[in-house]
Coordinates of C-alpha atoms in Angstrom, one line a residue:
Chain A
X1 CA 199.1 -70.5 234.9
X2 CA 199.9 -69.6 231.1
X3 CA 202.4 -72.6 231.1
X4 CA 199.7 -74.8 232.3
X5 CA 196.8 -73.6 229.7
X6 CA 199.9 -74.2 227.3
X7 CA 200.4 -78.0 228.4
X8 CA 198.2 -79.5 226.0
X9 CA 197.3 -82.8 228.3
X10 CA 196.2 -80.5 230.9
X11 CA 193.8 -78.7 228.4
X12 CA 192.3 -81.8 227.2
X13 CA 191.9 -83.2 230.6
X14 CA 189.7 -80.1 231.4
X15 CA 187.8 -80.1 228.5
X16 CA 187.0 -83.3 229.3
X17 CA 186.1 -82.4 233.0
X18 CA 184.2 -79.4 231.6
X19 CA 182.5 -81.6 229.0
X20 CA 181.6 -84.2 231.8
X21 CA 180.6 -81.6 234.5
X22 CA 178.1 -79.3 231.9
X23 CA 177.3 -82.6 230.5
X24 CA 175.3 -84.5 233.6
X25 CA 174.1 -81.0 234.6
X26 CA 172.4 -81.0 230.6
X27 CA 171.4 -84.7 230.6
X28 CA 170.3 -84.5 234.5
X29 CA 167.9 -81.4 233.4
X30 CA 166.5 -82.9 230.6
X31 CA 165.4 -86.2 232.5
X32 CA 163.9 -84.0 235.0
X33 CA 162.0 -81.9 232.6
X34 CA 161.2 -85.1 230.5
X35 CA 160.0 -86.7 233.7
X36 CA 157.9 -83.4 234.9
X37 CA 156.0 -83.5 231.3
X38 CA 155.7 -86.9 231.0
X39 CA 154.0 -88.3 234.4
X40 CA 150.7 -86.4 233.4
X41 CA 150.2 -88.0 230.4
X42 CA 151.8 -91.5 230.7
X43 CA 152.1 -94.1 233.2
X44 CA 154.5 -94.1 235.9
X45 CA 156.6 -96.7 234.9
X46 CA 156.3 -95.4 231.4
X47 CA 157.8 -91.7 232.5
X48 CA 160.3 -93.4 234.6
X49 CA 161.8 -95.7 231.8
X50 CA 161.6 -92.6 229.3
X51 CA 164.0 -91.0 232.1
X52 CA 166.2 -93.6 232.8
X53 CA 166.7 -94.0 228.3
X54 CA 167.5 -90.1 228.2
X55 CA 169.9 -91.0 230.8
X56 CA 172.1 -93.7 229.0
X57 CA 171.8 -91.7 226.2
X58 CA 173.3 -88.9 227.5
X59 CA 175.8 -90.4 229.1
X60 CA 177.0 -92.7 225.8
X61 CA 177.2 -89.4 224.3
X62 CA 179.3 -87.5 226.9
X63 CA 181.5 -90.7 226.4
X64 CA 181.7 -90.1 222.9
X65 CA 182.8 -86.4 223.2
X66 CA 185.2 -86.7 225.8
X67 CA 186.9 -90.0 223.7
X68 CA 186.8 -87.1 221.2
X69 CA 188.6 -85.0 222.8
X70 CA 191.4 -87.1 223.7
X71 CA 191.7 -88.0 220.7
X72 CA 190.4 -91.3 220.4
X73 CA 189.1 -91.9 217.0
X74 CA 185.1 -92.6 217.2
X75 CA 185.2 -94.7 214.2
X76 CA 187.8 -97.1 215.3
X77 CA 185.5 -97.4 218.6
X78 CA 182.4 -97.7 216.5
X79 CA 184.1 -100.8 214.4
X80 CA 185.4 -102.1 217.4
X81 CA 181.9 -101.6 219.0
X82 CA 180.6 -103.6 216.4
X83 CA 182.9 -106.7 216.9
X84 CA 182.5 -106.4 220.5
X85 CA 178.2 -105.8 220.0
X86 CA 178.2 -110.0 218.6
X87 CA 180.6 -111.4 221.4
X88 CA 178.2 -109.0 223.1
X89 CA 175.2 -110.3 221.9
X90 CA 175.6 -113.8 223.0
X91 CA 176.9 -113.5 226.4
X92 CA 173.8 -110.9 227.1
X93 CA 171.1 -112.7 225.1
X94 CA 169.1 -112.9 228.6
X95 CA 169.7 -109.2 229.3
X96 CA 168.6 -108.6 225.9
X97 CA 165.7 -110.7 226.6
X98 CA 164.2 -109.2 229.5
X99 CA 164.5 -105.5 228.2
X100 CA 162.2 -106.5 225.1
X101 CA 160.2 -108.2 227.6
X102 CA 160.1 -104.9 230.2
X103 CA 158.9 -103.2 226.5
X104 CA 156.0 -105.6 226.3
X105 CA 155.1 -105.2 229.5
X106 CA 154.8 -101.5 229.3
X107 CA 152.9 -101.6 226.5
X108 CA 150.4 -104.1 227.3
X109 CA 149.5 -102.2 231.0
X110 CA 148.5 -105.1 232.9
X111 CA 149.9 -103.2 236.1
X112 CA 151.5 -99.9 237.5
X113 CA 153.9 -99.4 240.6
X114 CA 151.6 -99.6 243.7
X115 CA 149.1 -102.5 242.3
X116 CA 149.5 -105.7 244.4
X117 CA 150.3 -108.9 242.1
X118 CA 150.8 -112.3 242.3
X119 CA 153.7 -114.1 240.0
X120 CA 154.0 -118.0 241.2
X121 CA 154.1 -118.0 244.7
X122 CA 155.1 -114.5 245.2
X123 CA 152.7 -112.0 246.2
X124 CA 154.0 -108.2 246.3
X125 CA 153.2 -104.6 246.0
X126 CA 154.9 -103.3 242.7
X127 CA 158.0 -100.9 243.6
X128 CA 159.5 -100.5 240.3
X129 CA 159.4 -101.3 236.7
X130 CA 163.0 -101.2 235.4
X131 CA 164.3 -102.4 232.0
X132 CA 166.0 -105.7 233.3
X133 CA 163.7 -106.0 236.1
X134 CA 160.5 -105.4 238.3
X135 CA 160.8 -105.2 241.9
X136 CA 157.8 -106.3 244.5
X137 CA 158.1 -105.3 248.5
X138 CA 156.3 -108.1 249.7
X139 CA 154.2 -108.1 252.7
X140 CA 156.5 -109.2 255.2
X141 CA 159.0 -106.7 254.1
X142 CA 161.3 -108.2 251.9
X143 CA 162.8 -107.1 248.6
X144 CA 162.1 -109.4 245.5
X145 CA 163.5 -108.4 241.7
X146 CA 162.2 -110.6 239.5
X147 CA 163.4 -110.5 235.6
X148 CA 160.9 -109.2 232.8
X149 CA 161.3 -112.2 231.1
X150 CA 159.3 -114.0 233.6
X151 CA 156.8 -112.1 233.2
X152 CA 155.8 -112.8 229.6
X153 CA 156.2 -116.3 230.5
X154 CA 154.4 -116.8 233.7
X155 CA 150.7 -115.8 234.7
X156 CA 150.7 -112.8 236.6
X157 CA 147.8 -111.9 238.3
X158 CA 147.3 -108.0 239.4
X159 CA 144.8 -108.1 242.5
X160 CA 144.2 -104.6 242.9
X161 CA 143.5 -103.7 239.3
X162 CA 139.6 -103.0 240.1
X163 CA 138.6 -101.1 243.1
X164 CA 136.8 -103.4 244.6
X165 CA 137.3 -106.9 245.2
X166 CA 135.7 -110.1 245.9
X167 CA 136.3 -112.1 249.2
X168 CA 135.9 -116.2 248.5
X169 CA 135.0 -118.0 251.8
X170 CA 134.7 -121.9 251.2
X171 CA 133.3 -123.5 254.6
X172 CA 131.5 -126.5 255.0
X173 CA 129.2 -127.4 258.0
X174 CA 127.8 -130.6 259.4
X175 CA 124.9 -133.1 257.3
X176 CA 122.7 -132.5 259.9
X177 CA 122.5 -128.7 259.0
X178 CA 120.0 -126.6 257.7
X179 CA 121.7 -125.3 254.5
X180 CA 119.0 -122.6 253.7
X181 CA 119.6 -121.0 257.2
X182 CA 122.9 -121.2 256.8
X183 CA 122.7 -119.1 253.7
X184 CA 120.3 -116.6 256.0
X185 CA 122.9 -116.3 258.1
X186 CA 125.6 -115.6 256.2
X187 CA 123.9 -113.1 254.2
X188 CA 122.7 -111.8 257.7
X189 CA 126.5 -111.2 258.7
X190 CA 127.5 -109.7 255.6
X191 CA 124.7 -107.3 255.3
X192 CA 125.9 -106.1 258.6
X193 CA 129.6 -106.0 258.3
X194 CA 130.7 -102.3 257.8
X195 CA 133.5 -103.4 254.8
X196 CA 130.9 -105.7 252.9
X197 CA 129.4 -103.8 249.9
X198 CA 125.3 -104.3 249.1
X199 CA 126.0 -104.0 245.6
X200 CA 127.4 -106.4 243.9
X201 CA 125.5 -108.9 246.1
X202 CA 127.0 -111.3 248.0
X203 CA 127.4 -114.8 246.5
X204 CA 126.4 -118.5 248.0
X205 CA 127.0 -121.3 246.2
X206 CA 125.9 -124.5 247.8
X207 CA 128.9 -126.5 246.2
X208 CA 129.0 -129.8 247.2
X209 CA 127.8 -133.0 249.0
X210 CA 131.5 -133.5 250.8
X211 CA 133.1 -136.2 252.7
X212 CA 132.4 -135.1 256.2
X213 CA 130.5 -131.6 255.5
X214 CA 127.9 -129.8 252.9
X215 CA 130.3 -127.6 250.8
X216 CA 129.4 -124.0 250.8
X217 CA 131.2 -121.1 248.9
X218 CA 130.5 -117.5 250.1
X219 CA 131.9 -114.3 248.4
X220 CA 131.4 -110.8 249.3
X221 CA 132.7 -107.6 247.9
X222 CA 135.0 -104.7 249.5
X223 CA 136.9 -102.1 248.7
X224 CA 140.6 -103.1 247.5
X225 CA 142.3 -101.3 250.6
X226 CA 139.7 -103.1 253.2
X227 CA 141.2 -106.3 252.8
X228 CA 142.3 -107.4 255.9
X229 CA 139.6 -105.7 257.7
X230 CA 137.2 -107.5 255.6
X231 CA 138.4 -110.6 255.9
X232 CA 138.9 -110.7 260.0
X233 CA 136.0 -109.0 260.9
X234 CA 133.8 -111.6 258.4
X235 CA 136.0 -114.4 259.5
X236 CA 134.9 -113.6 263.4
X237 CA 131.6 -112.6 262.6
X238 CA 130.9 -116.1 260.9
X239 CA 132.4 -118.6 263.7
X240 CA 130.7 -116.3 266.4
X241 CA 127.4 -116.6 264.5
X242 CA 127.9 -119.7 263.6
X243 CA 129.0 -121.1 267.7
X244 CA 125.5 -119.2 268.9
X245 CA 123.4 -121.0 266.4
X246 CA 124.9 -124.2 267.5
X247 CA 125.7 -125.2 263.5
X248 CA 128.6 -127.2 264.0
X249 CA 131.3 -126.8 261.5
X250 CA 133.3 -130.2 260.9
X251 CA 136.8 -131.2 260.5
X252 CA 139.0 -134.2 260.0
X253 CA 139.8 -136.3 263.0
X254 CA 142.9 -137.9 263.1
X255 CA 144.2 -140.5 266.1
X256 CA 147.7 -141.6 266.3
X257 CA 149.3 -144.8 267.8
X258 CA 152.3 -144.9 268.7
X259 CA 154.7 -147.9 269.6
X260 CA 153.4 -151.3 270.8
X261 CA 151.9 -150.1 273.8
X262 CA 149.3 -148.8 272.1
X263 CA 147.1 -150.7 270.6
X264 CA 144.2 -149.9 268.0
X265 CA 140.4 -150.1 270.1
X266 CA 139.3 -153.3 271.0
X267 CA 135.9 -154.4 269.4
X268 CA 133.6 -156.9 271.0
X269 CA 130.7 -158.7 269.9
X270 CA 128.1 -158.2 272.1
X271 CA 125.3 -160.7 272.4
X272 CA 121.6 -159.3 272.0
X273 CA 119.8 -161.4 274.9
Chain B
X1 CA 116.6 -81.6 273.2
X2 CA 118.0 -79.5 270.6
X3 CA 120.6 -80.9 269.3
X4 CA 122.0 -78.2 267.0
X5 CA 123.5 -75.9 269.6
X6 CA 126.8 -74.7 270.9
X7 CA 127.7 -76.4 274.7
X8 CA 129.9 -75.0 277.3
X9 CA 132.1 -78.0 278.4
X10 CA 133.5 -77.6 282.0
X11 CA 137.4 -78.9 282.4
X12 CA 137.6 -82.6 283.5
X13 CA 134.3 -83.7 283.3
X14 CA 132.8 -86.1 280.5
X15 CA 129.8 -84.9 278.4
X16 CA 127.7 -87.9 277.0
X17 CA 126.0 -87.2 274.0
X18 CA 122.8 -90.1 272.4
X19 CA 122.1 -89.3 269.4
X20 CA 120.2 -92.3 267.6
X21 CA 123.0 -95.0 267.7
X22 CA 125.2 -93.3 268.3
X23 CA 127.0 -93.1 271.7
X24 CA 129.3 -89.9 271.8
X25 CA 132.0 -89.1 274.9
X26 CA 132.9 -85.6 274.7
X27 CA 136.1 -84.8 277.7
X28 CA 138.3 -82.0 277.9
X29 CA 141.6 -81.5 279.7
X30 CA 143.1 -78.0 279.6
X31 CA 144.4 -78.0 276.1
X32 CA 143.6 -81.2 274.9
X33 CA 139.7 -82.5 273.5
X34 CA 138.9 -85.7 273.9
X35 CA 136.1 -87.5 271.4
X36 CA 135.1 -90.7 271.5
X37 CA 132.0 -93.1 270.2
X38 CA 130.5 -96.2 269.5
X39 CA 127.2 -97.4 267.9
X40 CA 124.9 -100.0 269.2
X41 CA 121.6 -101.3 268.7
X42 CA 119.4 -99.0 270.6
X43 CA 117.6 -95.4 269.0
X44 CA 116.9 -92.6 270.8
X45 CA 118.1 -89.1 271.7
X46 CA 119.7 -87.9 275.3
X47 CA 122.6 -85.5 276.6
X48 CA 124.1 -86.0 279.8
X49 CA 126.7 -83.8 281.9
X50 CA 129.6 -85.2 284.5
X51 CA 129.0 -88.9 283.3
X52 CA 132.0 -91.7 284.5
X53 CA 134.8 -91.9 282.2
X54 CA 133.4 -95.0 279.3
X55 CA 135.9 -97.7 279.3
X56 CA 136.6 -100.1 276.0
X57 CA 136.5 -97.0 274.0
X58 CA 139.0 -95.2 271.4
X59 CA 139.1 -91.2 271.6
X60 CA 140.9 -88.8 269.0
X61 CA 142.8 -86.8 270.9
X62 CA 142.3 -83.4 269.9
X63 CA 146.0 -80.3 270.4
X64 CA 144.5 -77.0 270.6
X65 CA 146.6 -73.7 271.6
X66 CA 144.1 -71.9 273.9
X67 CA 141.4 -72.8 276.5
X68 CA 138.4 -72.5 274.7
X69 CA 135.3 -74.5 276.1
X70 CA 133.0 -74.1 273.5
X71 CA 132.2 -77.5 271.0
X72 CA 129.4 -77.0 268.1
X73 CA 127.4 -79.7 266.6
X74 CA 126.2 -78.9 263.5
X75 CA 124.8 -81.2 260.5
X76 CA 126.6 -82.2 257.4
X77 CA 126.2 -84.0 254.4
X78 CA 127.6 -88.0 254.1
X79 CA 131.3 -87.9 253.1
X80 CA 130.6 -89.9 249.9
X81 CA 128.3 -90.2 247.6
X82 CA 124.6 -91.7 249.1
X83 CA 123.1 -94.3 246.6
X84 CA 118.9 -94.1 247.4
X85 CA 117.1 -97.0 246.8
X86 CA 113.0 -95.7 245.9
X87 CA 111.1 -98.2 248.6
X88 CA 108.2 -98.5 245.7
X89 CA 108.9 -98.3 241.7
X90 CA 108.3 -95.1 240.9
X91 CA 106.4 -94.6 237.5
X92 CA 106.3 -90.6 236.5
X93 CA 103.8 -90.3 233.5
X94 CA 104.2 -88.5 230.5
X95 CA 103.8 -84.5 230.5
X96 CA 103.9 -84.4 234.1
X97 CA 105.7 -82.1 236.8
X98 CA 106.6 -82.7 240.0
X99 CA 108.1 -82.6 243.1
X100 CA 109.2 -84.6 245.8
X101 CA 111.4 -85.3 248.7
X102 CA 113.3 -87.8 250.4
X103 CA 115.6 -87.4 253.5
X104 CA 119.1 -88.6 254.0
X105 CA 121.0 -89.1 257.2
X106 CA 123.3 -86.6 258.6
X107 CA 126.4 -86.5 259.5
X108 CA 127.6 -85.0 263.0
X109 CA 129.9 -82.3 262.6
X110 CA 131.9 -81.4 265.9
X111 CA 133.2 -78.0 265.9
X112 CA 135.5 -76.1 268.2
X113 CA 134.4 -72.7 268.8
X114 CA 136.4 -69.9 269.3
X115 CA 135.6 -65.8 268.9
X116 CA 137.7 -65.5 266.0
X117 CA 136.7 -69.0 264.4
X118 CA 135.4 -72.2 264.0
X119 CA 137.9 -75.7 263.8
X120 CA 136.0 -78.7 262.4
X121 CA 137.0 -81.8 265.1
X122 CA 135.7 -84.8 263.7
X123 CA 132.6 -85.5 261.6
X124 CA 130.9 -88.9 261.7
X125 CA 127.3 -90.6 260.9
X126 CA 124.8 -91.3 263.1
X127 CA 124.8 -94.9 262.4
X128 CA 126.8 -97.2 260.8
X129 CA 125.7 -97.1 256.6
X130 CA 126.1 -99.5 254.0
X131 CA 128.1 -99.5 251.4
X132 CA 127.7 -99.9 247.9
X133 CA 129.6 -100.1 244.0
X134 CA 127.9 -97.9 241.7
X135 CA 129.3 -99.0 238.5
X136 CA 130.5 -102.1 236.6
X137 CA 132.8 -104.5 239.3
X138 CA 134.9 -105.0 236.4
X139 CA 135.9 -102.0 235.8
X140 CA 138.1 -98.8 237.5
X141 CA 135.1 -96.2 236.2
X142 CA 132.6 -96.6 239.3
X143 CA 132.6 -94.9 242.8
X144 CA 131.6 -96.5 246.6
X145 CA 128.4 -94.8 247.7
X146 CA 126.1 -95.0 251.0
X147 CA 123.0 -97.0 250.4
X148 CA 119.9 -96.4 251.9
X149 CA 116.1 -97.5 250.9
X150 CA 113.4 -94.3 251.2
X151 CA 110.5 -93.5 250.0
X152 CA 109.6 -90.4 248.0
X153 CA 107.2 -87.6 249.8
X154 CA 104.7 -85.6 248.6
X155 CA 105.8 -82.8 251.2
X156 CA 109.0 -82.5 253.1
X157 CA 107.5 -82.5 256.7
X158 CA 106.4 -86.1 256.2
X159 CA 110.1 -86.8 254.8
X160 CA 111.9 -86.2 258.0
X161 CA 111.8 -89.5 259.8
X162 CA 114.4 -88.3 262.8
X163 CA 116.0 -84.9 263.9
X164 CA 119.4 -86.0 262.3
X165 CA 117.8 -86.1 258.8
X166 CA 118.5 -83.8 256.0
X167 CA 115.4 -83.7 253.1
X168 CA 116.8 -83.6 249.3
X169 CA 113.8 -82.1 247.2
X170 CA 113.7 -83.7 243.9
X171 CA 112.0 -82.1 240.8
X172 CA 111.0 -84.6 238.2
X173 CA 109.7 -83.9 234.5
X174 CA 109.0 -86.1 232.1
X175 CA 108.8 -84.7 228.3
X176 CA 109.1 -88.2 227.1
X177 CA 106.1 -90.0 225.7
X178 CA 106.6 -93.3 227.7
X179 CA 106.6 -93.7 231.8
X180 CA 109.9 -93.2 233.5
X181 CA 110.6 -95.6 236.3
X182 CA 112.1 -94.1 239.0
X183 CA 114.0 -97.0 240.7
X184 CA 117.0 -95.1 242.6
X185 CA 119.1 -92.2 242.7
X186 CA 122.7 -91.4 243.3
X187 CA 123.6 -88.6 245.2
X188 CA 126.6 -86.4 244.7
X189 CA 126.9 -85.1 247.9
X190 CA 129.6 -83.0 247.5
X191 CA 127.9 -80.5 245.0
X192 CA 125.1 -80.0 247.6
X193 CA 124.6 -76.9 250.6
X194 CA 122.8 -77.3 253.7
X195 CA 120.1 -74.8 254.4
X196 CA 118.2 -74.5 258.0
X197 CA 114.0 -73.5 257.5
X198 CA 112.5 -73.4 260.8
X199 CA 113.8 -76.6 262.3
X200 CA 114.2 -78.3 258.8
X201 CA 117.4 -79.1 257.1
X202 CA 117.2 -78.9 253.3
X203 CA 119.3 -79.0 250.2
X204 CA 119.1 -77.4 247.2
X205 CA 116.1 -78.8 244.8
X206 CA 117.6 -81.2 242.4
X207 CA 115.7 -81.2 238.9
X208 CA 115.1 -84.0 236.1
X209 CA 114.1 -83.5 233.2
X210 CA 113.5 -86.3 231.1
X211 CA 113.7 -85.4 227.6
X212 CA 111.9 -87.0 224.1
X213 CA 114.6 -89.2 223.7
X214 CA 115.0 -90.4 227.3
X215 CA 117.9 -88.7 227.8
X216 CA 117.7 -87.3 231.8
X217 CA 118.9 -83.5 232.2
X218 CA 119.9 -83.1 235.5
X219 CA 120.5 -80.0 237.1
X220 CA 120.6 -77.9 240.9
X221 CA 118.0 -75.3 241.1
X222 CA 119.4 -72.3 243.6
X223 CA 116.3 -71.0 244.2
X224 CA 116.5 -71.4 247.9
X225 CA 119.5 -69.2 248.3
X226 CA 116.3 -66.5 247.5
X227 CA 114.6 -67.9 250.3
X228 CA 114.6 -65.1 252.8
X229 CA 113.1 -68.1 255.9
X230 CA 116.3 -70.5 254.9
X231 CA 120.1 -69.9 256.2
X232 CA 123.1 -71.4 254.8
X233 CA 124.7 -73.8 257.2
X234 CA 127.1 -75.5 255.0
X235 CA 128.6 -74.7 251.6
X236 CA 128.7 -77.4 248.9
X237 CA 132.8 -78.8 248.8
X238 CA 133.2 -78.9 245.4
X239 CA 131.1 -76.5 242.7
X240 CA 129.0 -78.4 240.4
X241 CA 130.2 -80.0 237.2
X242 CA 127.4 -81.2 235.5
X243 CA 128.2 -83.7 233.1
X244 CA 129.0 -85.5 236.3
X245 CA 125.8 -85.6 238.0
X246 CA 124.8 -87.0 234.7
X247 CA 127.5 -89.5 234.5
X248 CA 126.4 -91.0 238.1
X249 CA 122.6 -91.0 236.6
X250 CA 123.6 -92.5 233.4
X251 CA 126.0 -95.6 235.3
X252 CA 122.4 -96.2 237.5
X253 CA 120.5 -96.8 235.0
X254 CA 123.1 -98.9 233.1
X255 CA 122.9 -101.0 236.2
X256 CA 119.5 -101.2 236.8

């Protein structure tokens, strides 16, 4: 035992363990702590990015004492550091990039992990806010990470952000309709739906003389989690209501012919006599 | 029928309970309750023993670890906050006192009684309420409600419109020097009791007083716990904090 204390690469190897070991117990504690204290006061992905700095920073100064220890010379590193940080620089200019972006983000709080958002066509509940990148579980189960630079450069629209929502309905229903009962009815259905809110009212917009229909927009409010429920129930509720009033609801008809045995319909003049 | 009473439910057989819209299916099997319901259109009050099993119906399936038979219904209080809508614009005058009443609807609490205790099953209206957004859409500082439209009564036997109706008494004062319009009233539930007097249900007296400046001072005034004729059925959930009662005041009127 004494002749291995005396070898002198076996003592640096343990200080080194020993330095390593105490060292992510130390750096593991203090994220914890830091995280504990944090999440009451700040947002989550605020607490969580706090953690995950105290982390690196830790662990680039563990590095630094166990290079100490065996005996490399920090200041050699440091100026070598500093050559590698500009070859550095360019190659990680995006990595860069998105971490300043991930900053902004933070800062400006236009979501939090659990709010639903749309970025282009992706739609997604918010599963993490990282410093390269956020991460969405979309609603069919997939994973997406999408870099925080595209989120300073792309609209970004955070769907849950109020607790209740608005529901937009466009429909459009035949010429021969009564558009004032139509609007009874509607307002009829939604006043009875169980998700629909009274207040804010519900919204009808007669929006248009159309092509084959009168346009008509109808929005009611709900809760943020009712969604779904909202929308099939009022969805039902309108083409039931709509079948037992007899309003008929319009759509494009389309008729195809297909080779030369089919031939477009045959018009004849008929003689008034 | 009485509504408010403790029922002895044989093994096997189904108990049908009508109480205003609602259709309730009560069934026990050894140690497993059954409860199940629906709302439709009709209004009227009925209990029935050993009816057929209901079909197109969802039951909550209820574990319990011993045999008892005995099921509860007592009232409670709306599981949000109940937004009430004054039927006519009320207009209290300067220098005046008084009080009124208005009822809400109960909720249906079904409890499983035992000699050592009392397990709360399932606790739902009697029909189906609407909802509302007390508060600014646009913003995260607001809460749902129940909404109703009631009148205001003079005393609280005209208030009680059905047997599933709890009456709120409301004390309004104005010390202001202009009218106050009393257009509608947020209800914070959750700070309330329920007290039984006679065959009414009551909660404690909630008191305005509208000050010089129009500022409204709202508080809850215990003085039916003194009542020796009254009997606590329900504590309140949460105790009182009364900046928020005035919070909920001060977002109505901002919407108003």
């Amino acid at each position: 035992m004494e002749k291995l204390l005396a070898n002198q690469y076996f003592l640096i190897g343990f200080k080194s363990l020993i330095v390593i070991i105490a060292g992510s117990i130390l750096v593991k504690i203090i994220s914890l702590m830091a995280g504990k204290i944090l999440k009451k006061k700040l947002s989550s992905q605020t607490h969580i990015l706090i953690k995950k700095f105290i982390f690196y920073i830790g662990w680039v100064i563990i590095i630094m004492t166990v290079l100490n220890i065996v005996g490399v010379k920090i200041s050699v590193v440091l100026g070598a550091a500093g050559i590698m940080g500009i070859a550095f620089g360019f190659a990680a200019q995006t990595s860069v990039a998105n971490i300043i972006s991930g900053l902004f983000l933070i800062s400006e709080k236009s979501f939090s992990i659990g709010d639903v958002i749309q970025i282009g066509d992706t739609v997604g509940v918010v599963d993490s806010v990282d410093l390269l990148s956020i991460k969405l579980k979309k609603f069919n189960n997939q994973y997406v990470r999408i870099p925080n630079e595209n989120f300073i450069k792309s609209e970004v629209i955070n769907i849950t952000k109020y607790p209740i929502r608005r529901l937009d309905l466009n429909l459009g229903v035949a010429y021969k309709e009564d558009p004032e009962k139509v609007r009874d009815i509607l307002f009829e259905i939604a006043k009875n739906n169980e998700y629909v809110l009274d207040n804010p009212e519900p919204n009808f917009i007669f929006t248009d003389f159309g092509k084959s229909s009168l346009k008509i927009f109808f929005g009611v409010w709900f809760q943020k989690q009712d969604y779904i429920a909202t929308k099939n129930s009022i969805m039902f509720q309108i083409k039931r209501r709509l079948n037992e009033e007899n309003i008929e609801i319009p759509f494009p008809h389309i008729t195809v012919y297909r080779g030369e045995e089919s031939k477009p319909f045959q018009f004849q003049k008929v003689n008034k006599n | 029928m009485n509504l408010w009473d403790k029922y002895n439910l044989k093994n096997n057989k189904y108990y049908f309970f009508k109480i205003g819209y609602l259709n309730l299916w009560i069934h026990k099997k050894d140690e497993e309750w059954f409860i199940g319901y629906k709302y439709d259109t009709e209004h009227h009050y009925n209990f029935l023993k050993d009816v057929k099993k209901p079909e197109n119906i969802e039951w909550n399936q209820y574990l319990v670890s011993n045999t008892e038979s005995n099921i509860e219904i007592k009232p409670s209080l709306p599981d949000k906050p109940l937004l009430i809508n004054s039927k006519y614009d009320l207009y209290i005058l300067p220098k005046s006192e008084n009080i009124y009443f208005t009822d809400i609807p109960a909720f249906i609490t079904i409890n499983l009684v035992s000699t050592n205790e009392s397990i709360e099953l399932l606790s739902i209206p009697t029909k189906i309420l609407s909802k509302t957004w007390v508060g600014n859409p646009s913003s995260e500082n607001g809460v749902v409600s129940y909404s109703l439209t009631s009148k205001l009564y003079k005393t609280y036997e005209e208030s009680r419109n059905n047997p599933v109706s709890i009456v709120v008494p409301l004390k309004i004062q104005n010390n202001s020097l202009t009218p106050f319009n009393f257009t509608a009233l947020n209800i914070e539930n959750r700070f309330l009791s329920i007290f039984q007097k006679e065959n009414t249900f009551l909660t404690e007296t909630i008191s305005f007083n509208i000050k010089k400046n129009n500022q409204v001072n709202i508080r809850l005034n215990k003085d039916i716990y003194k009542d020796k004729n009254a009997t606590l059925i329900k504590a309140p959930i949460d105790k009182m904090e009364r900046n928020l009662l005035e919070k909920s005041f001060k977002i109505l009127k901002n919407i108003k």
